[in-house]
Amino acid sequence: MRSNRIITRKEQFDNKVLRLNETLFCNANGYIGVRGTLEEGVPAPLSTMRGMYLGGVYETIPMKQAESLYGLVEKKQTMLNVADTQTIYMYVDGEKFALNEGEVLSNERILNMDEGCTVRQITWKSPEGKTVEICIKRVAHLDIPNLFTTEYRVKALDFEGEISFESIHDPDVKNYSDPSDPRLAAESVSYFEIDQPEIKNGISLCRSKTRVSGIQIASAVKHRLIEISDGKLTEGREDAFSNERVGTNAVSAAASLTLPKMGEAVLIKYSAFADSLKEKDPAGKVIDVIEKAAARDIEDLYSTQTMIMSDFWTNAGMEIEGDDELDLAMCFNMYQLFTSSPRQKGVSIAAKGLTGEGYEGHYFWDTEMYALPFFTLTDTRAAKRILSFRYETLNAARDNARLLGHKKGALYPWRTITGEECSGYFPSGTAAYHINGAISNAIISYYLATGDEEYILSEGEEVLLETARLWMDVGNYDRSGRFVINEVTGPDEYTCMVDNNFYTNACAAQAMKWAVKLAREFKDRQQIKDLRKRLDIDDAELDALKQASEKMFLPYDEEYGISPQDDSFLQKPVWDIAATPKDEFPLLLHHHPLELYRYQVCKQADTVLAHFLFPDSADRQTMEKSFRYYEKITTHDSSLSTCVFSMQASRLGLREEAEKYFGDSAKLDLYNRHGNSGDGVHTANMGGAYMAIVYGFAGIRISEEGLSIDPFIPANLKGYSFNFTYRGRHIMLSVKEGTMSLKLLSGDDLEFIHCNEKQRISDKGVIRQWVLEQ
Amino acid sequence: MRSNRIITRKEQFDNKVLRLNETLFCNANGYIGVRGTLEEGVPAPLSTMRGMYLGGVYETIPMKQAESLYGLVEKKQTMLNVADTQTIYMYVDGEKFALNEGEVLSNERILNMDEGCTVRQITWKSPEGKTVEICIKRVAHLDIPNLFTTEYRVKALDFEGEISFESIHDPDVKNYSDPSDPRLAAESVSYFEIDQPEIKNGISLCRSKTRVSGIQIASAVKHRLIEISDGKLTEGREDAFSNERVGTNAVSAAASLTLPKMGEAVLIKYSAFADSLKEKDPAGKVIDVIEKAAARDIEDLYSTQTMIMSDFWTNAGMEIEGDDELDLAMCFNMYQLFTSSPRQKGVSIAAKGLTGEGYEGHYFWDTEMYALPFFTLTDTRAAKRILSFRYETLNAARDNARLLGHKKGALYPWRTITGEECSGYFPSGTAAYHINGAISNAIISYYLATGDEEYILSEGEEVLLETARLWMDVGNYDRSGRFVINEVTGPDEYTCMVDNNFYTNACAAQAMKWAVKLAREFKDRQQIKDLRKRLDIDDAELDALKQASEKMFLPYDEEYGISPQDDSFLQKPVWDIAATPKDEFPLLLHHHPLELYRYQVCKQADTVLAHFLFPDSADRQTMEKSFRYYEKITTHDSSLSTCVFSMQASRLGLREEAEKYFGDSAKLDLYNRHGNSGDGVHTANMGGAYMAIVYGFAGIRISEEGLSIDPFIPANLKGYSFNFTYRGRHIMLSVKEGTMSLKLLSGDDLEFIHCNEKQRISDKGVIRQWVLEQ
């Protein structure tokens, strides 16, 4: 068994490392996200994305179109950097601590995923030769979503003297803008109206309001100062800190201590955040949170955090044997998924979680298609919360469908925070109607894995029906009587606005089939009766949906024996990936969209994902030929690609490929494989890497026929194990040494299929084993 | 024979009429364009687009994309309102003349196309009861492109008293912004750095420079004042005008006269303009122009103008008998084409000519496809000048092709002033590669009609070869060995980025065929040898172009027996035009592009235009079936549509349709049929209406086989006649009373085909007649 889940990195004074570390050592708890920026700041010209974000908190900003066309989106939402409570300056006998001054004797950053905290460990000799040991621990508290704490310890190693702190609380912050891009820098604006800060009982309270969206944000900060010398702990006086306003809106709290040699000064900074989307009285809330937190021993808060993490790891229990790097990368991925998952309704998981401003904090299809399975299999309540976001924003999706000319149904926005479309380039934005498919597929998958009828009756079926209706309206029967869907963009954004994208059509068929199936299965339930009345759906409409689903055109190419990505894809010339210089990837940053659209070249898995999700959409031979075909023309410029290739390779028994693609996916952020993790993690890919193990290596399928498990062990691994939940049962699966072991941890008897045979486990807590065929 | 070409309209104090009259009574001479705004201005809330434009003078302004993608255009050019020399205030004994004060007893506007001038005729009683007759005549001088004059006559009908003038010269002007659109109004900015005006020898001189494009603009104004009483004309003293600076940059010139009853005051205002794109010393140029013009009798200037117009009408000689409205509309159309045609190289004809700011003064494919044939057949030198614009901007088109990823060839921009792409929405902008086809077709048509080998050798063939190469690069052989062109937008913008747009493919085949044909025909000419060396075009490349041309895929639909607009067009559902509310047209202003793209609905002629241009692209039956098919699904939301339907209907012998569509096209601007002529005329449609007579009714075809003429007389007309040039011959054609009459006005013997039989005319000045079959 694993001893610890700890990531340690050297800090370096280099822009790329700094930015990457800001992402990797981010603290988040599903509500607050704090980039791992340095407390003392960085000197120019280093560029830092210094930010604290609150899930779901946004400003509405203009997004002018170069040419105005009817229905094009002209405003968008953007996630906000809401305040700076990270900044703490420390002085050693008046010498200001900075990594570019004096001498840095050691300097490490640590992400402790067992304890849910980050730590900086520095030994620093000041220019005048005084050496201190610095340890800074940060926690975004998982049980108190409004609370973030910093514990700043300084030990005087070789001198007696004064340690001073100057701690900042500043609500007057801006979003990141690249200092090397004058155009962006010029646009860097303050999104807030800010009240004068208040200071009361040692607590500073800042209140701001976004100018357009009108969201009130409150933040409160309180400090404690402790001296430890000769093993004795002395709490600082209540009035150790002098709080003073600096500038117009910021508050600075200063305090100092005189230490003996080997004495230690400990500053504890409590920051609380709340916003008016979730709280009636954000200011009251933060004061309350701060007072309660400060009244508790900090170690008590830490032990709760450790307990929550321990529960999480026990629940998910993932371990990979035989490759420690991969194992740690997977821990990191799951940790990120867990800490980015919202703690309240109305919020979802952004493309970069809460770790950075990339993609402006928008939610995409990624959440449902890639991140959700992890929650569905490890924390069904979290999964349901995430799914609820789409139910909460169903009316916005209906409005969006009307704007696009659809008389019925709902079309979810390609990128959004509140449910309104925020995509400025519709050919690879709004035209990606398959977002609807990701949502309907997630609902169906969640239902199959949990059996949560109540969710289907109260929320799920309404969303399903409305997405099904959208497909009915967007598609039509062609002259051969096939149901076709024209002018949409599939997952592969290197081909836009095409006819009969295989993936989209397959998603649509599934949504239509299930919307009808569940409406009929639960037709006698009052909730369904009410729903059908409210939506005005008669039997004829259900029949029509069913028929369209059955007549759905899924293209097939006789000559190549593959599923073509869309009607015209295979008549285009093939992009010569091998002859393309390395520095031209990702292609979208170096080639005009029109050029890309004209070639057979894929940014990511598209038809391959369809084959994986819908095992009946083609026969095995077609799938294998398709996999081989698309493999050659896919650049994986999207982070959503390799995980899918891995899963499908597993399914097809292409074990070598499955392992290779899995590695690419699993290590993406921790090893910065795409070179852009500094802007934030790739949350969806993290979920994809999880799927590559669970659905891929372990061969877990959950369908109408129930659960089936057909695992294999990749050649370079010794094995792997994880826990998952299935219809109320908690199950441990371990695959190693040629055997599959299963243990029913809790819940009713488990039936499943293995090697086409029914298996049954009734004994709880007993390990059952099966020998795997090679 | 026609007695006069005069359009008279009542002026009305109504926004729509005012704006329309500003367009209809515009003065232009191919360099200067002056909107027909009222000298005295209009009171709020009336909205005027007050502008004076100079052909080819622009500013470069930012055009931010909502989402940045590689290669998307982020700046554009815009035609500039360069100065205001229109404004003249007039006072009757101190009472300021204004149409909304006192009593307007009569008020007419006149466009005199025989004399090339506009006139305002007003009888006005002041609030205090003094009646004046006002006559204001404006001329943009065709022989002096830099000169614009205003003659302002005031007659005291029933009083003795003082008439004063206050005449403004203001370089500090802005482009039009809709006052009801706060977003646009906020962006209304000054594009100029302006020097302090100078006043010397009674001439005010203003100099400005555009901030980004750095174009220097000079304008000069001089006045004369004349008194006419008792039949005696008295020239005002040299110093009758006091020139004074008003505001920062404007000059006001004031003068007054005391008139006896029935006495008349005449102000003559000379305005001259020049810019540094065409003149080394714009200020010197305008002073020179003003001094020379003011030294001449104004009547002398007028008679030159009348003479030029008379030559023009004699040369083109269009007359329609049996429908005076149509006849006048055609005069108006031809007058507009003539006065918008550039007088210098490097400039082309904008979508709205010089009559308004619609489409920002950009040149589109319209110029070559729709406007050019008029010049080719009436004024070959003007045609050659217009064609030269594309040669002058060939390097910019090469750069554009590289940006789009094409290793060879040139891709002309969809909209431009200097040759750089100014389209902000590439799916119906840059993707409209058929702009290349319009240009190559124009070159070929010009060559066939004129036999101008020197043009082909010095400019035409280079453009042809480079457009042909572009097609080679954009297209590819598909799996059946057909040459296909994917991901382009045809003329119909309601369907974007499609594969094998019939029209585009046909254009490409023509360009490739002719580029090779002419390269081989003239292979021994030194210019061609040099050109091929310079462009590095070997025989193998020519062979490849020829082969691609021959293998070009022109789609055909077996079931319908028509040419499909593109590969996927016919599988889309048909838009229900009949069920669409009238106020939802044009559709693009009321429907999202994605919705439009998903239906069979055409903004304009597309395949029908291809059939007309390329008679060999389909058989007669296919063309007729196609015409009928597309007729039903075309909204004619574009002004480029009905003229094409008319021409093709004529070709197919659908005389009723030919006449109906012709009327829609011919009357578009004069009768404001699209409701938007207030933003400027639709220049291309005017050329299209000309073609509908010449190529349509008169059945003129000029091909490799030579000239053929097969006219008919539409049922509601008595006949029509016009003159045209063909390979150095000037020919009169008259069709009426069941006969076709031809007269060779000048040039060599004429051979042509009529009713499939060769005809020959040798006698100059003799009318030859043929009886027409019914």
Coordinates of N, CA, C and O in Angstrom, one line a residue, chain B residues 511-574:
Chain B
A511 N -10.8 29.5 -65.1 CA -9.5 30.2 -64.9 C -8.4 29.3 -65.2 O -7.4 29.8 -65.9
M512 N -8.4 28.0 -64.8 CA -7.3 27.1 -65.1 C -7.2 26.9 -66.6 O -6.1 26.9 -67.2
K513 N -8.3 26.7 -67.3 CA -8.3 26.5 -68.7 C -7.6 27.7 -69.5 O -6.7 27.5 -70.3
W514 N -8.1 28.9 -69.1 CA -7.7 30.0 -69.9 C -6.3 30.4 -69.5 O -5.5 30.9 -70.4
A515 N -5.9 30.3 -68.3 CA -4.5 30.6 -67.9 C -3.5 29.8 -68.8 O -2.5 30.3 -69.3
V516 N -3.9 28.5 -68.9 CA -3.0 27.6 -69.7 C -3.1 28.0 -71.2 O -2.1 28.1 -71.9
K517 N -4.3 28.2 -71.7 CA -4.6 28.5 -73.1 C -3.8 29.7 -73.5 O -3.2 29.7 -74.6
L518 N -3.9 30.8 -72.8 CA -3.2 32.0 -73.1 C -1.7 31.9 -73.0 O -1.0 32.4 -73.8
A519 N -1.3 31.2 -72.0 CA 0.2 31.0 -71.8 C 0.7 30.3 -73.0 O 1.8 30.5 -73.5
R520 N -0.1 29.3 -73.6 CA 0.4 28.6 -74.7 C 0.2 29.4 -76.0 O 1.1 29.4 -76.9
E521 N -0.9 30.1 -76.1 CA -1.2 30.9 -77.3 C -0.1 31.9 -77.5 O 0.4 32.2 -78.6
F522 N 0.4 32.5 -76.4 CA 1.4 33.6 -76.5 C 2.7 33.2 -76.1 O 3.5 34.0 -75.6
K523 N 3.0 31.9 -76.2 CA 4.2 31.3 -75.6 C 5.5 31.9 -76.2 O 6.5 31.9 -75.5
D524 N 5.4 32.4 -77.4 CA 6.6 33.0 -78.0 C 6.8 34.5 -77.7 O 7.9 35.0 -78.1
R525 N 5.9 35.1 -77.1 CA 6.0 36.5 -76.8 C 7.0 36.6 -75.6 O 6.9 35.9 -74.6
Q526 N 7.8 37.6 -75.7 CA 8.9 37.8 -74.6 C 8.2 38.0 -73.3 O 8.7 37.5 -72.3
Q527 N 7.1 38.8 -73.3 CA 6.5 39.1 -72.0 C 6.0 37.8 -71.2 O 6.1 37.7 -70.0
I528 N 5.5 36.9 -72.0 CA 5.1 35.6 -71.5 C 6.3 34.8 -71.0 O 6.2 34.2 -70.0
K529 N 7.3 34.8 -71.8 CA 8.5 34.0 -71.4 C 9.0 34.6 -70.1 O 9.4 33.8 -69.2
D530 N 9.1 35.9 -70.1 CA 9.6 36.5 -68.8 C 8.7 36.2 -67.6 O 9.2 35.9 -66.5
L531 N 7.4 36.3 -67.9 CA 6.5 36.0 -66.8 C 6.6 34.6 -66.3 O 6.7 34.4 -65.1
R532 N 6.7 33.6 -67.2 CA 6.8 32.2 -66.7 C 8.1 32.0 -65.9 O 8.1 31.2 -65.0
K533 N 9.1 32.7 -66.4 CA 10.4 32.6 -65.7 C 10.2 33.2 -64.2 O 10.6 32.6 -63.2
R534 N 9.7 34.3 -64.2 CA 9.5 35.0 -63.0 C 8.6 34.3 -62.0 O 8.9 34.2 -60.8
L535 N 7.6 33.7 -62.5 CA 6.6 32.9 -61.7 C 7.1 31.5 -61.5 O 6.5 30.7 -60.7
D536 N 8.1 31.1 -62.2 CA 8.6 29.7 -62.2 C 7.5 28.7 -62.5 O 7.2 27.8 -61.7
I537 N 6.9 28.9 -63.7 CA 5.9 28.0 -64.1 C 6.4 27.1 -65.3 O 6.6 27.7 -66.4
D538 N 6.6 25.8 -65.0 CA 7.1 25.0 -66.1 C 5.9 24.3 -66.8 O 4.8 24.5 -66.5
D539 N 6.2 23.6 -67.9 CA 5.2 22.9 -68.7 C 4.4 21.9 -67.9 O 3.2 21.8 -68.1
A540 N 5.1 21.3 -67.0 CA 4.4 20.3 -66.2 C 3.3 21.0 -65.3 O 2.2 20.4 -65.2
E541 N 3.6 22.1 -64.9 CA 2.6 22.8 -64.1 C 1.4 23.2 -64.9 O 0.2 23.1 -64.5
L542 N 1.7 23.7 -66.1 CA 0.6 24.1 -67.0 C -0.3 22.8 -67.4 O -1.5 22.9 -67.4
D543 N 0.4 21.7 -67.6 CA -0.3 20.5 -67.9 C -1.2 20.1 -66.7 O -2.4 19.7 -66.9
A544 N -0.7 20.3 -65.5 CA -1.5 19.9 -64.3 C -2.7 20.8 -64.1 O -3.8 20.4 -63.8
L545 N -2.5 22.1 -64.5 CA -3.6 23.0 -64.4 C -4.7 22.6 -65.4 O -5.9 22.6 -65.1
K546 N -4.3 22.3 -66.6 CA -5.2 21.9 -67.6 C -6.0 20.7 -67.2 O -7.2 20.6 -67.4
Q547 N -5.2 19.7 -66.7 CA -5.9 18.5 -66.3 C -6.9 18.7 -65.2 O -8.0 18.2 -65.3
A548 N -6.5 19.5 -64.2 CA -7.5 19.8 -63.2 C -8.7 20.4 -63.7 O -9.9 20.1 -63.3
S549 N -8.5 21.3 -64.6 CA -9.7 22.0 -65.3 C -10.6 21.0 -65.9 O -11.8 21.1 -65.8
E550 N -10.0 20.0 -66.6 CA -10.8 19.1 -67.3 C -11.4 18.1 -66.4 O -12.5 17.5 -66.7
K551 N -10.8 17.8 -65.3 CA -11.3 16.8 -64.3 C -12.2 17.5 -63.2 O -12.6 16.8 -62.3
M552 N -12.4 18.8 -63.4 CA -13.2 19.5 -62.4 C -14.6 18.9 -62.2 O -15.3 18.6 -63.1
F553 N -14.9 18.7 -60.9 CA -16.2 18.0 -60.6 C -17.3 19.1 -60.6 O -17.2 20.1 -59.8
L554 N -18.3 18.9 -61.5 CA -19.5 19.8 -61.5 C -20.6 18.9 -61.1 O -21.1 18.1 -61.9
P555 N -21.1 19.1 -59.8 CA -22.1 18.1 -59.3 C -23.4 18.1 -60.2 O -23.8 19.2 -60.7
Y556 N -24.0 17.0 -60.3 CA -25.3 16.8 -61.0 C -26.2 15.9 -60.2 O -25.7 14.9 -59.6
D557 N -27.5 16.3 -60.0 CA -28.4 15.4 -59.3 C -29.3 14.7 -60.2 O -30.1 15.3 -60.9
E558 N -29.1 13.4 -60.2 CA -29.9 12.5 -61.1 C -31.4 12.6 -60.8 O -32.2 12.8 -61.8
E559 N -31.8 12.6 -59.6 CA -33.2 12.5 -59.2 C -33.9 13.8 -59.7 O -35.0 13.7 -60.3
Y560 N -33.4 14.9 -59.4 CA -34.0 16.2 -59.7 C -33.7 16.7 -61.1 O -34.3 17.6 -61.6
G561 N -32.6 16.1 -61.6 CA -32.2 16.6 -63.0 C -31.6 18.0 -63.0 O -31.8 18.7 -63.9
I562 N -31.1 18.4 -61.8 CA -30.5 19.8 -61.7 C -29.1 19.8 -61.3 O -28.6 18.7 -60.9
S563 N -28.5 20.9 -61.4 CA -27.1 21.1 -60.8 C -27.3 21.5 -59.4 O -27.8 22.6 -59.1
P564 N -26.8 20.7 -58.4 CA -27.0 21.0 -57.0 C -26.0 22.2 -56.7 O -24.9 22.2 -57.3
Q565 N -26.4 23.0 -55.8 CA -25.5 24.2 -55.5 C -24.2 23.7 -54.9 O -23.2 24.3 -55.1
D566 N -24.2 22.6 -54.1 CA -23.0 22.0 -53.6 C -23.3 20.6 -53.2 O -24.4 20.1 -53.4
D567 N -22.3 19.9 -52.7 CA -22.4 18.5 -52.4 C -23.6 18.2 -51.5 O -24.2 17.1 -51.6
S568 N -23.8 19.0 -50.5 CA -24.8 18.7 -49.5 C -26.1 19.4 -49.6 O -27.1 19.2 -48.8
F569 N -26.2 20.4 -50.5 CA -27.3 21.3 -50.5 C -28.7 20.6 -50.6 O -29.6 20.9 -49.8
L570 N -28.8 19.6 -51.5 CA -30.1 19.0 -51.7 C -30.6 18.1 -50.6 O -31.8 17.7 -50.6
Q571 N -29.7 17.7 -49.7 CA -30.2 16.9 -48.6 C -30.8 17.7 -47.5 O -31.2 17.1 -46.5
K572 N -30.7 19.0 -47.6 CA -31.2 19.9 -46.5 C -32.7 20.1 -46.7 O -33.2 20.0 -47.8
P573 N -33.4 20.4 -45.6 CA -34.8 20.7 -45.8 C -35.0 22.1 -46.5 O -34.1 22.9 -46.4
V574 N -36.1 22.3 -47.2 CA -36.4 23.5 -47.9 C -37.0 24.5 -46.9 O -37.9 24.2 -46.2

